[in-house]
Amino acid sequence: MEYFLHAFVNSATWTNTALWTAQFMGKGPYMSRKLWEWSKAYIEDWENLLLSKNSQEWTDSQIEDEDLKEKLCIHLQSLGKYVTASAIVDYLTKLDI
């Protein structure tokens, strides 16, 4: 959904962007429709976020992943004593994380 909304800002049509994003993810038209639904629900209510899939279980947050938690803690410690919320967001938006 994040990729879709970012791409839509720079794109011409909702339909083409949803299909392109689904194809980028290696999925087809079904995922394209789901991206529409999820994004519309999120736009209507910003509290309406998808759950993330961690391992084989659906959870509220990926921060429960011990490896991710450890990497994040190490990164934040490397920044020194003045850490901001945007530092966490910036770190988590990196493609390799």
mmCIF file of N, CA, C and O in Angstrom:
data_model
loop_
_atom_site.group_PDB
_atom_site.id
_atom_site.type_symbol
_atom_site.label_atom_id
_atom_site.label_comp_id
_atom_site.label_asym_id
_atom_site.label_seq_id
_atom_site.Cartn_x
_atom_site.Cartn_y
_atom_site.Cartn_z
ATOM 1 N N MET A 1 0.826 -1.182 0.000
ATOM 2 C CA MET A 1 0.000 0.000 0.000
ATOM 3 C C MET A 1 0.876 1.253 0.000
ATOM 4 O O MET A 1 0.568 2.210 -0.694
ATOM 5 N N GLU A 2 1.978 1.201 0.746
ATOM 6 C CA GLU A 2 2.879 2.355 0.784
ATOM 7 C C GLU A 2 3.457 2.629 -0.596
ATOM 8 O O GLU A 2 3.474 3.767 -1.056
ATOM 9 N N TYR A 3 3.943 1.585 -1.275
ATOM 10 C CA TYR A 3 4.485 1.756 -2.623
ATOM 11 C C TYR A 3 3.421 2.324 -3.562
ATOM 12 O O TYR A 3 3.693 3.199 -4.377
ATOM 13 N N PHE A 4 2.228 1.789 -3.460
ATOM 14 C CA PHE A 4 1.134 2.236 -4.319
ATOM 15 C C PHE A 4 0.856 3.721 -4.128
ATOM 16 O O PHE A 4 0.774 4.477 -5.091
ATOM 17 N N LEU A 5 0.719 4.157 -2.886
ATOM 18 C CA LEU A 5 0.390 5.567 -2.625
ATOM 19 C C LEU A 5 1.525 6.494 -3.035
ATOM 20 O O LEU A 5 1.281 7.573 -3.585
ATOM 21 N N HIS A 6 2.777 6.070 -2.813
ATOM 22 C CA HIS A 6 3.911 6.884 -3.269
ATOM 23 C C HIS A 6 3.909 7.002 -4.787
ATOM 24 O O HIS A 6 4.121 8.077 -5.342
ATOM 25 N N ALA A 7 3.684 5.879 -5.459
ATOM 26 C CA ALA A 7 3.674 5.887 -6.923
ATOM 27 C C ALA A 7 2.507 6.702 -7.466
ATOM 28 O O ALA A 7 2.642 7.404 -8.469
ATOM 29 N N PHE A 8 1.361 6.638 -6.805
ATOM 30 C CA PHE A 8 0.191 7.362 -7.282
ATOM 31 C C PHE A 8 0.406 8.869 -7.264
ATOM 32 O O PHE A 8 -0.052 9.576 -8.156
ATOM 33 N N VAL A 9 1.132 9.367 -6.287
ATOM 34 C CA VAL A 9 1.396 10.806 -6.198
ATOM 35 C C VAL A 9 2.087 11.296 -7.463
ATOM 36 O O VAL A 9 1.834 12.397 -7.932
ATOM 37 N N ASN A 10 2.931 10.455 -8.042
ATOM 38 C CA ASN A 10 3.690 10.833 -9.241
ATOM 39 C C ASN A 10 3.112 10.253 -10.524
ATOM 40 O O ASN A 10 3.747 10.299 -11.555
ATOM 41 N N SER A 11 1.920 9.696 -10.463
ATOM 42 C CA SER A 11 1.339 9.014 -11.607
ATOM 43 C C SER A 11 0.065 9.719 -12.076
ATOM 44 O O SER A 11 -0.439 10.604 -11.408
ATOM 45 N N ALA A 12 -0.442 9.251 -13.182
ATOM 46 C CA ALA A 12 -1.631 9.871 -13.762
ATOM 47 C C ALA A 12 -2.932 9.232 -13.290
ATOM 48 O O ALA A 12 -3.887 9.938 -13.007
ATOM 49 N N THR A 13 -2.955 7.916 -13.193
ATOM 50 C CA THR A 13 -4.227 7.272 -12.865
ATOM 51 C C THR A 13 -4.085 6.266 -11.736
ATOM 52 O O THR A 13 -3.069 5.596 -11.578
ATOM 53 N N TRP A 14 -5.133 6.169 -10.970
ATOM 54 C CA TRP A 14 -5.225 5.244 -9.844
ATOM 55 C C TRP A 14 -5.133 3.802 -10.332
ATOM 56 O O TRP A 14 -4.421 2.982 -9.776
ATOM 57 N N THR A 15 -5.871 3.489 -11.416
ATOM 58 C CA THR A 15 -5.940 2.129 -11.950
ATOM 59 C C THR A 15 -4.581 1.632 -12.416
ATOM 60 O O THR A 15 -4.151 0.538 -12.027
ATOM 61 N N ASN A 16 -3.921 2.407 -13.240
ATOM 62 C CA ASN A 16 -2.614 1.985 -13.764
ATOM 63 C C ASN A 16 -1.586 1.851 -12.648
ATOM 64 O O ASN A 16 -0.763 0.937 -12.668
ATOM 65 N N THR A 17 -1.637 2.754 -11.701
ATOM 66 C CA THR A 17 -0.679 2.699 -10.597
ATOM 67 C C THR A 17 -0.907 1.456 -9.746
ATOM 68 O O THR A 17 0.055 0.799 -9.340
ATOM 69 N N ALA A 18 -2.154 1.113 -9.484
ATOM 70 C CA ALA A 18 -2.454 -0.086 -8.695
ATOM 71 C C ALA A 18 -1.975 -1.339 -9.418
ATOM 72 O O ALA A 18 -1.372 -2.228 -8.804
ATOM 73 N N LEU A 19 -2.210 -1.413 -10.710
ATOM 74 C CA LEU A 19 -1.777 -2.571 -11.480
ATOM 75 C C LEU A 19 -0.254 -2.652 -11.535
ATOM 76 O O LEU A 19 0.333 -3.718 -11.341
ATOM 77 N N TRP A 20 0.398 -1.519 -11.768
ATOM 78 C CA TRP A 20 1.866 -1.481 -11.810
ATOM 79 C C TRP A 20 2.457 -1.924 -10.474
ATOM 80 O O TRP A 20 3.403 -2.705 -10.430
ATOM 81 N N THR A 21 1.888 -1.447 -9.371
ATOM 82 C CA THR A 21 2.386 -1.800 -8.046
ATOM 83 C C THR A 21 2.209 -3.290 -7.785
ATOM 84 O O THR A 21 3.120 -3.944 -7.257
ATOM 85 N N ALA A 22 1.069 -3.838 -8.161
ATOM 86 C CA ALA A 22 0.834 -5.274 -7.987
ATOM 87 C C ALA A 22 1.854 -6.080 -8.800
ATOM 88 O O ALA A 22 2.420 -7.058 -8.307
ATOM 89 N N GLN A 23 2.111 -5.661 -10.026
ATOM 90 C CA GLN A 23 3.082 -6.353 -10.868
ATOM 91 C C GLN A 23 4.484 -6.229 -10.274
ATOM 92 O O GLN A 23 5.261 -7.187 -10.298
ATOM 93 N N PHE A 24 4.808 -5.068 -9.734
ATOM 94 C CA PHE A 24 6.099 -4.848 -9.085
ATOM 95 C C PHE A 24 6.298 -5.826 -7.922
ATOM 96 O O PHE A 24 7.395 -6.307 -7.677
ATOM 97 N N MET A 25 5.207 -6.144 -7.243
ATOM 98 C CA MET A 25 5.250 -7.070 -6.114
ATOM 99 C C MET A 25 5.200 -8.526 -6.569
ATOM 100 O O MET A 25 5.215 -9.434 -5.747
ATOM 101 N N GLY A 26 5.094 -8.739 -7.886
ATOM 102 C CA GLY A 26 5.006 -10.098 -8.410
ATOM 103 C C GLY A 26 3.602 -10.672 -8.312
ATOM 104 O O GLY A 26 3.421 -11.892 -8.319
ATOM 105 N N LYS A 27 2.607 -9.804 -8.202
ATOM 106 C CA LYS A 27 1.212 -10.227 -8.055
ATOM 107 C C LYS A 27 0.413 -9.798 -9.279
ATOM 108 O O LYS A 27 0.919 -9.155 -10.179
ATOM 109 N N GLY A 28 -0.880 -10.115 -9.268
ATOM 110 C CA GLY A 28 -1.731 -9.821 -10.412
ATOM 111 C C GLY A 28 -2.888 -8.897 -10.080
ATOM 112 O O GLY A 28 -2.836 -8.127 -9.129
ATOM 113 N N PRO A 29 -3.968 -9.004 -10.885
ATOM 114 C CA PRO A 29 -5.125 -8.112 -10.742
ATOM 115 C C PRO A 29 -5.804 -8.181 -9.370
ATOM 116 O O PRO A 29 -6.325 -7.176 -8.894
ATOM 117 N N TYR A 30 -5.802 -9.350 -8.739
ATOM 118 C CA TYR A 30 -6.425 -9.451 -7.415
ATOM 119 C C TYR A 30 -5.728 -8.516 -6.428
ATOM 120 O O TYR A 30 -6.378 -7.793 -5.680
ATOM 121 N N MET A 31 -4.396 -8.522 -6.431
ATOM 122 C CA MET A 31 -3.647 -7.645 -5.529
ATOM 123 C C MET A 31 -3.897 -6.191 -5.886
ATOM 124 O O MET A 31 -3.987 -5.338 -5.005
ATOM 125 N N SER A 32 -4.045 -5.905 -7.161
ATOM 126 C CA SER A 32 -4.347 -4.543 -7.600
ATOM 127 C C SER A 32 -5.655 -4.063 -6.974
ATOM 128 O O SER A 32 -5.731 -2.952 -6.441
ATOM 129 N N ARG A 33 -6.680 -4.907 -7.006
ATOM 130 C CA ARG A 33 -7.972 -4.548 -6.401
ATOM 131 C C ARG A 33 -7.849 -4.379 -4.892
ATOM 132 O O ARG A 33 -8.443 -3.480 -4.302
ATOM 133 N N LYS A 34 -7.067 -5.259 -4.245
ATOM 134 C CA LYS A 34 -6.880 -5.162 -2.803
ATOM 135 C C LYS A 34 -6.164 -3.855 -2.441
ATOM 136 O O LYS A 34 -6.498 -3.210 -1.454
ATOM 137 N N LEU A 35 -5.192 -3.460 -3.254
ATOM 138 C CA LEU A 35 -4.504 -2.184 -3.019
ATOM 139 C C LEU A 35 -5.496 -1.032 -3.061
ATOM 140 O O LEU A 35 -5.401 -0.098 -2.260
ATOM 141 N N TRP A 36 -6.424 -1.080 -4.002
ATOM 142 C CA TRP A 36 -7.474 -0.058 -4.085
ATOM 143 C C TRP A 36 -8.247 -0.008 -2.779
ATOM 144 O O TRP A 36 -8.423 1.039 -2.182
ATOM 145 N N GLU A 37 -8.759 -1.192 -2.377
ATOM 146 C CA GLU A 37 -9.602 -1.267 -1.182
ATOM 147 C C GLU A 37 -8.872 -0.773 0.059
ATOM 148 O O GLU A 37 -9.394 0.040 0.821
ATOM 149 N N TRP A 38 -7.662 -1.290 0.275
ATOM 150 C CA TRP A 38 -6.900 -0.921 1.462
ATOM 151 C C TRP A 38 -6.575 0.570 1.475
ATOM 152 O O TRP A 38 -6.675 1.231 2.506
ATOM 153 N N SER A 39 -6.205 1.093 0.327
ATOM 154 C CA SER A 39 -5.825 2.506 0.249
ATOM 155 C C SER A 39 -7.024 3.420 0.457
ATOM 156 O O SER A 39 -6.927 4.423 1.163
ATOM 157 N N LYS A 40 -8.163 3.070 -0.143
ATOM 158 C CA LYS A 40 -9.371 3.878 0.060
ATOM 159 C C LYS A 40 -9.780 3.862 1.528
ATOM 160 O O LYS A 40 -10.137 4.897 2.094
ATOM 161 N N ALA A 41 -9.711 2.696 2.160
ATOM 162 C CA ALA A 41 -10.069 2.593 3.575
ATOM 163 C C ALA A 41 -9.126 3.435 4.421
ATOM 164 O O ALA A 41 -9.551 4.118 5.359
ATOM 165 N N TYR A 42 -7.839 3.427 4.080
ATOM 166 C CA TYR A 42 -6.861 4.214 4.825
ATOM 167 C C TYR A 42 -7.088 5.713 4.630
ATOM 168 O O TYR A 42 -7.004 6.485 5.577
ATOM 169 N N ILE A 43 -7.394 6.122 3.417
ATOM 170 C CA ILE A 43 -7.636 7.546 3.135
ATOM 171 C C ILE A 43 -8.865 8.034 3.893
ATOM 172 O O ILE A 43 -8.879 9.140 4.430
ATOM 173 N N GLU A 44 -9.897 7.203 3.969
ATOM 174 C CA GLU A 44 -11.114 7.579 4.683
ATOM 175 C C GLU A 44 -10.920 7.614 6.192
ATOM 176 O O GLU A 44 -11.543 8.403 6.892
ATOM 177 N N ASP A 45 -10.054 6.740 6.698
ATOM 178 C CA ASP A 45 -9.807 6.673 8.146
ATOM 179 C C ASP A 45 -8.342 6.314 8.370
ATOM 180 O O ASP A 45 -7.948 5.174 8.197
ATOM 181 N N TRP A 46 -7.536 7.292 8.757
ATOM 182 C CA TRP A 46 -6.099 7.087 8.915
ATOM 183 C C TRP A 46 -5.750 6.107 10.021
ATOM 184 O O TRP A 46 -4.618 5.681 10.145
ATOM 185 N N GLU A 47 -6.710 5.750 10.840
ATOM 186 C CA GLU A 47 -6.493 4.744 11.876
ATOM 187 C C GLU A 47 -6.623 3.335 11.306
ATOM 188 O O GLU A 47 -6.252 2.367 11.946
ATOM 189 N N ASN A 48 -7.158 3.220 10.106
ATOM 190 C CA ASN A 48 -7.428 1.935 9.473
ATOM 191 C C ASN A 48 -6.179 1.451 8.728
ATOM 192 O O ASN A 48 -6.072 1.581 7.523
ATOM 193 N N LEU A 49 -5.239 0.878 9.474
ATOM 194 C CA LEU A 49 -4.010 0.370 8.871
ATOM 195 C C LEU A 49 -4.061 -1.143 8.773
ATOM 196 O O LEU A 49 -4.678 -1.814 9.601
ATOM 197 N N LEU A 50 -3.366 -1.671 7.792
ATOM 198 C CA LEU A 50 -3.271 -3.112 7.625
ATOM 199 C C LEU A 50 -2.418 -3.704 8.730
ATOM 200 O O LEU A 50 -1.518 -3.068 9.241
ATOM 201 N N LEU A 51 -2.695 -4.931 9.046
ATOM 202 C CA LEU A 51 -1.806 -5.670 9.934
ATOM 203 C C LEU A 51 -0.637 -6.159 9.101
ATOM 204 O O LEU A 51 -0.765 -6.386 7.903
ATOM 205 N N SER A 52 0.502 -6.330 9.710
ATOM 206 C CA SER A 52 1.655 -6.828 8.976
ATOM 207 C C SER A 52 1.826 -8.311 9.236
ATOM 208 O O SER A 52 1.530 -8.792 10.324
ATOM 209 N N LYS A 53 2.324 -9.013 8.242
ATOM 210 C CA LYS A 53 2.528 -10.452 8.403
ATOM 211 C C LYS A 53 3.959 -10.689 8.860
ATOM 212 O O LYS A 53 4.905 -10.349 8.180
ATOM 213 N N ASN A 54 4.088 -11.249 10.024
ATOM 214 C CA ASN A 54 5.381 -11.547 10.616
ATOM 215 C C ASN A 54 5.457 -13.056 10.778
ATOM 216 O O ASN A 54 4.717 -13.627 11.544
ATOM 217 N N SER A 55 6.342 -13.699 10.019
ATOM 218 C CA SER A 55 6.429 -15.144 10.027
ATOM 219 C C SER A 55 5.138 -15.682 9.412
ATOM 220 O O SER A 55 4.748 -15.250 8.339
ATOM 221 N N GLN A 56 4.436 -16.555 10.094
ATOM 222 C CA GLN A 56 3.183 -17.080 9.565
ATOM 223 C C GLN A 56 1.973 -16.531 10.305
ATOM 224 O O GLN A 56 0.855 -16.917 10.041
ATOM 225 N N GLU A 57 2.186 -15.645 11.244
ATOM 226 C CA GLU A 57 1.089 -15.109 12.035
ATOM 227 C C GLU A 57 0.881 -13.633 11.726
ATOM 228 O O GLU A 57 1.818 -12.907 11.466
ATOM 229 N N TRP A 58 -0.353 -13.190 11.782
ATOM 230 C CA TRP A 58 -0.661 -11.772 11.608
ATOM 231 C C TRP A 58 -0.491 -11.092 12.954
ATOM 232 O O TRP A 58 -0.988 -11.560 13.964
ATOM 233 N N THR A 59 0.224 -10.006 12.948
ATOM 234 C CA THR A 59 0.498 -9.288 14.184
ATOM 235 C C THR A 59 0.191 -7.812 13.995
ATOM 236 O O THR A 59 0.020 -7.341 12.889
ATOM 237 N N ASP A 60 0.173 -7.078 15.086
ATOM 238 C CA ASP A 60 -0.062 -5.643 15.008
ATOM 239 C C ASP A 60 1.176 -4.870 14.585
ATOM 240 O O ASP A 60 1.077 -3.775 14.091
ATOM 241 N N SER A 61 2.349 -5.428 14.798
ATOM 242 C CA SER A 61 3.560 -4.676 14.534
ATOM 243 C C SER A 61 4.726 -5.599 14.218
ATOM 244 O O SER A 61 4.850 -6.671 14.794
ATOM 245 N N GLN A 62 5.579 -5.155 13.315
ATOM 246 C CA GLN A 62 6.782 -5.916 13.005
ATOM 247 C C GLN A 62 7.857 -5.695 14.057
ATOM 248 O O GLN A 62 8.870 -6.379 14.057
ATOM 249 N N ILE A 63 7.671 -4.750 14.952
ATOM 250 C CA ILE A 63 8.676 -4.465 15.972
ATOM 251 C C ILE A 63 8.836 -5.638 16.930
ATOM 252 O O ILE A 63 9.810 -5.717 17.670
ATOM 253 N N GLU A 64 7.903 -6.587 16.920
ATOM 254 C CA GLU A 64 8.026 -7.777 17.744
ATOM 255 C C GLU A 64 9.072 -8.740 17.186
ATOM 256 O O GLU A 64 9.502 -9.661 17.864
ATOM 257 N N ASP A 65 9.487 -8.531 15.951
ATOM 258 C CA ASP A 65 10.530 -9.344 15.333
ATOM 259 C C ASP A 65 11.851 -9.022 16.038
ATOM 260 O O ASP A 65 12.345 -7.900 15.982
ATOM 261 N N GLU A 66 12.429 -10.020 16.703
ATOM 262 C CA GLU A 66 13.632 -9.794 17.513
ATOM 263 C C GLU A 66 14.813 -9.299 16.679
ATOM 264 O O GLU A 66 15.579 -8.453 17.140
ATOM 265 N N ASP A 67 14.975 -9.823 15.457
ATOM 266 C CA ASP A 67 16.078 -9.373 14.599
ATOM 267 C C ASP A 67 15.920 -7.908 14.229
ATOM 268 O O ASP A 67 16.881 -7.135 14.279
ATOM 269 N N LEU A 68 14.715 -7.526 13.843
ATOM 270 C CA LEU A 68 14.458 -6.133 13.488
ATOM 271 C C LEU A 68 14.660 -5.231 14.701
ATOM 272 O O LEU A 68 15.267 -4.163 14.600
ATOM 273 N N LYS A 69 14.169 -5.663 15.839
ATOM 274 C CA LYS A 69 14.308 -4.874 17.061
ATOM 275 C C LYS A 69 15.783 -4.643 17.390
ATOM 276 O O LYS A 69 16.193 -3.527 17.726
ATOM 277 N N GLU A 70 16.588 -5.690 17.259
ATOM 278 C CA GLU A 70 18.016 -5.569 17.547
ATOM 279 C C GLU A 70 18.710 -4.626 16.571
ATOM 280 O O GLU A 70 19.495 -3.766 16.981
ATOM 281 N N LYS A 71 18.406 -4.767 15.270
ATOM 282 C CA LYS A 71 19.006 -3.882 14.267
ATOM 283 C C LYS A 71 18.620 -2.425 14.521
ATOM 284 O O LYS A 71 19.451 -1.526 14.394
ATOM 285 N N LEU A 72 17.358 -2.204 14.870
ATOM 286 C CA LEU A 72 16.882 -0.851 15.138
ATOM 287 C C LEU A 72 17.592 -0.267 16.364
ATOM 288 O O LEU A 72 18.028 0.883 16.333
ATOM 289 N N CYS A 73 17.721 -1.051 17.411
ATOM 290 C CA CYS A 73 18.403 -0.569 18.621
ATOM 291 C C CYS A 73 19.855 -0.211 18.332
ATOM 292 O O CYS A 73 20.352 0.831 18.778
ATOM 293 N N ILE A 74 20.548 -1.047 17.578
ATOM 294 C CA ILE A 74 21.942 -0.771 17.220
ATOM 295 C C ILE A 74 22.041 0.518 16.409
ATOM 296 O O ILE A 74 22.913 1.362 16.649
ATOM 297 N N HIS A 75 21.130 0.674 15.453
ATOM 298 C CA HIS A 75 21.127 1.890 14.633
ATOM 299 C C HIS A 75 20.888 3.131 15.496
ATOM 300 O O HIS A 75 21.595 4.128 15.367
ATOM 301 N N LEU A 76 19.908 3.070 16.366
ATOM 302 C CA LEU A 76 19.596 4.230 17.208
ATOM 303 C C LEU A 76 20.747 4.552 18.162
ATOM 304 O O LEU A 76 21.050 5.730 18.394
ATOM 305 N N GLN A 77 21.423 3.541 18.675
ATOM 306 C CA GLN A 77 22.577 3.779 19.541
ATOM 307 C C GLN A 77 23.708 4.439 18.777
ATOM 308 O O GLN A 77 24.442 5.253 19.333
ATOM 309 N N SER A 78 23.814 4.137 17.489
ATOM 310 C CA SER A 78 24.879 4.742 16.675
ATOM 311 C C SER A 78 24.636 6.223 16.419
ATOM 312 O O SER A 78 25.555 6.951 16.061
ATOM 313 N N LEU A 79 23.406 6.679 16.628
ATOM 314 C CA LEU A 79 23.080 8.088 16.383
ATOM 315 C C LEU A 79 23.450 8.996 17.555
ATOM 316 O O LEU A 79 23.411 10.207 17.423
ATOM 317 N N GLY A 80 23.762 8.406 18.676
ATOM 318 C CA GLY A 80 24.092 9.211 19.845
ATOM 319 C C GLY A 80 22.885 9.386 20.734
ATOM 320 O O GLY A 80 21.896 8.675 20.639
ATOM 321 N N LYS A 81 22.966 10.397 21.618
ATOM 322 C CA LYS A 81 21.892 10.537 22.602
ATOM 323 C C LYS A 81 20.705 11.361 22.129
ATOM 324 O O LYS A 81 19.697 11.442 22.813
ATOM 325 N N TYR A 82 20.788 11.989 20.980
ATOM 326 C CA TYR A 82 19.681 12.800 20.476
ATOM 327 C C TYR A 82 18.997 12.087 19.310
ATOM 328 O O TYR A 82 19.328 12.279 18.153
ATOM 329 N N VAL A 83 18.040 11.248 19.626
ATOM 330 C CA VAL A 83 17.322 10.450 18.635
ATOM 331 C C VAL A 83 15.914 11.016 18.484
ATOM 332 O O VAL A 83 15.267 11.356 19.470
ATOM 333 N N THR A 84 15.446 11.100 17.245
ATOM 334 C CA THR A 84 14.094 11.601 16.986
ATOM 335 C C THR A 84 13.232 10.485 16.395
ATOM 336 O O THR A 84 13.752 9.479 15.910
ATOM 337 N N ALA A 85 11.949 10.702 16.428
ATOM 338 C CA ALA A 85 11.023 9.736 15.819
ATOM 339 C C ALA A 85 11.287 9.620 14.323
ATOM 340 O O ALA A 85 11.174 8.534 13.743
ATOM 341 N N SER A 86 11.656 10.720 13.692
ATOM 342 C CA SER A 86 11.925 10.664 12.248
ATOM 343 C C SER A 86 13.139 9.787 11.944
ATOM 344 O O SER A 86 13.223 9.209 10.864
ATOM 345 N N ALA A 87 14.081 9.649 12.880
ATOM 346 C CA ALA A 87 15.225 8.756 12.678
ATOM 347 C C ALA A 87 14.755 7.315 12.581
ATOM 348 O O ALA A 87 15.274 6.535 11.777
ATOM 349 N N ILE A 88 13.762 6.962 13.366
ATOM 350 C CA ILE A 88 13.197 5.609 13.313
ATOM 351 C C ILE A 88 12.472 5.401 11.992
ATOM 352 O O ILE A 88 12.657 4.394 11.311
ATOM 353 N N VAL A 89 11.649 6.361 11.606
ATOM 354 C CA VAL A 89 10.904 6.268 10.351
ATOM 355 C C VAL A 89 11.864 6.162 9.174
ATOM 356 O O VAL A 89 11.698 5.319 8.289
ATOM 357 N N ASP A 90 12.891 7.018 9.149
ATOM 358 C CA ASP A 90 13.868 6.981 8.057
ATOM 359 C C ASP A 90 14.564 5.629 7.962
ATOM 360 O O ASP A 90 14.762 5.086 6.888
ATOM 361 N N TYR A 91 14.921 5.083 9.105
ATOM 362 C CA TYR A 91 15.587 3.783 9.125
ATOM 363 C C TYR A 91 14.676 2.678 8.602
ATOM 364 O O TYR A 91 15.105 1.847 7.796
ATOM 365 N N LEU A 92 13.428 2.674 9.030
ATOM 366 C CA LEU A 92 12.499 1.608 8.638
ATOM 367 C C LEU A 92 12.048 1.700 7.179
ATOM 368 O O LEU A 92 11.526 0.741 6.639
ATOM 369 N N THR A 93 12.226 2.867 6.548
ATOM 370 C CA THR A 93 11.822 2.994 5.148
ATOM 371 C C THR A 93 12.926 2.587 4.179
ATOM 372 O O THR A 93 12.695 2.552 2.975
ATOM 373 N N LYS A 94 14.104 2.247 4.689
ATOM 374 C CA LYS A 94 15.179 1.772 3.819
ATOM 375 C C LYS A 94 14.765 0.430 3.222
ATOM 376 O O LYS A 94 14.179 -0.411 3.890
ATOM 377 N N LEU A 95 15.071 0.227 1.957
ATOM 378 C CA LEU A 95 14.640 -0.988 1.255
ATOM 379 C C LEU A 95 15.258 -2.260 1.815
ATOM 380 O O LEU A 95 14.639 -3.319 1.770
ATOM 381 N N ASP A 96 16.459 -2.176 2.361
ATOM 382 C CA ASP A 96 17.117 -3.378 2.854
ATOM 383 C C ASP A 96 16.658 -3.765 4.264
ATOM 384 O O ASP A 96 17.047 -4.810 4.781
ATOM 385 N N ILE A 97 15.817 -2.976 4.887
ATOM 386 C CA ILE A 97 15.358 -3.277 6.250
ATOM 387 C C ILE A 97 14.056 -4.016 6.211
ATOM 388 O O ILE A 97 13.126 -4.008 5.773
#
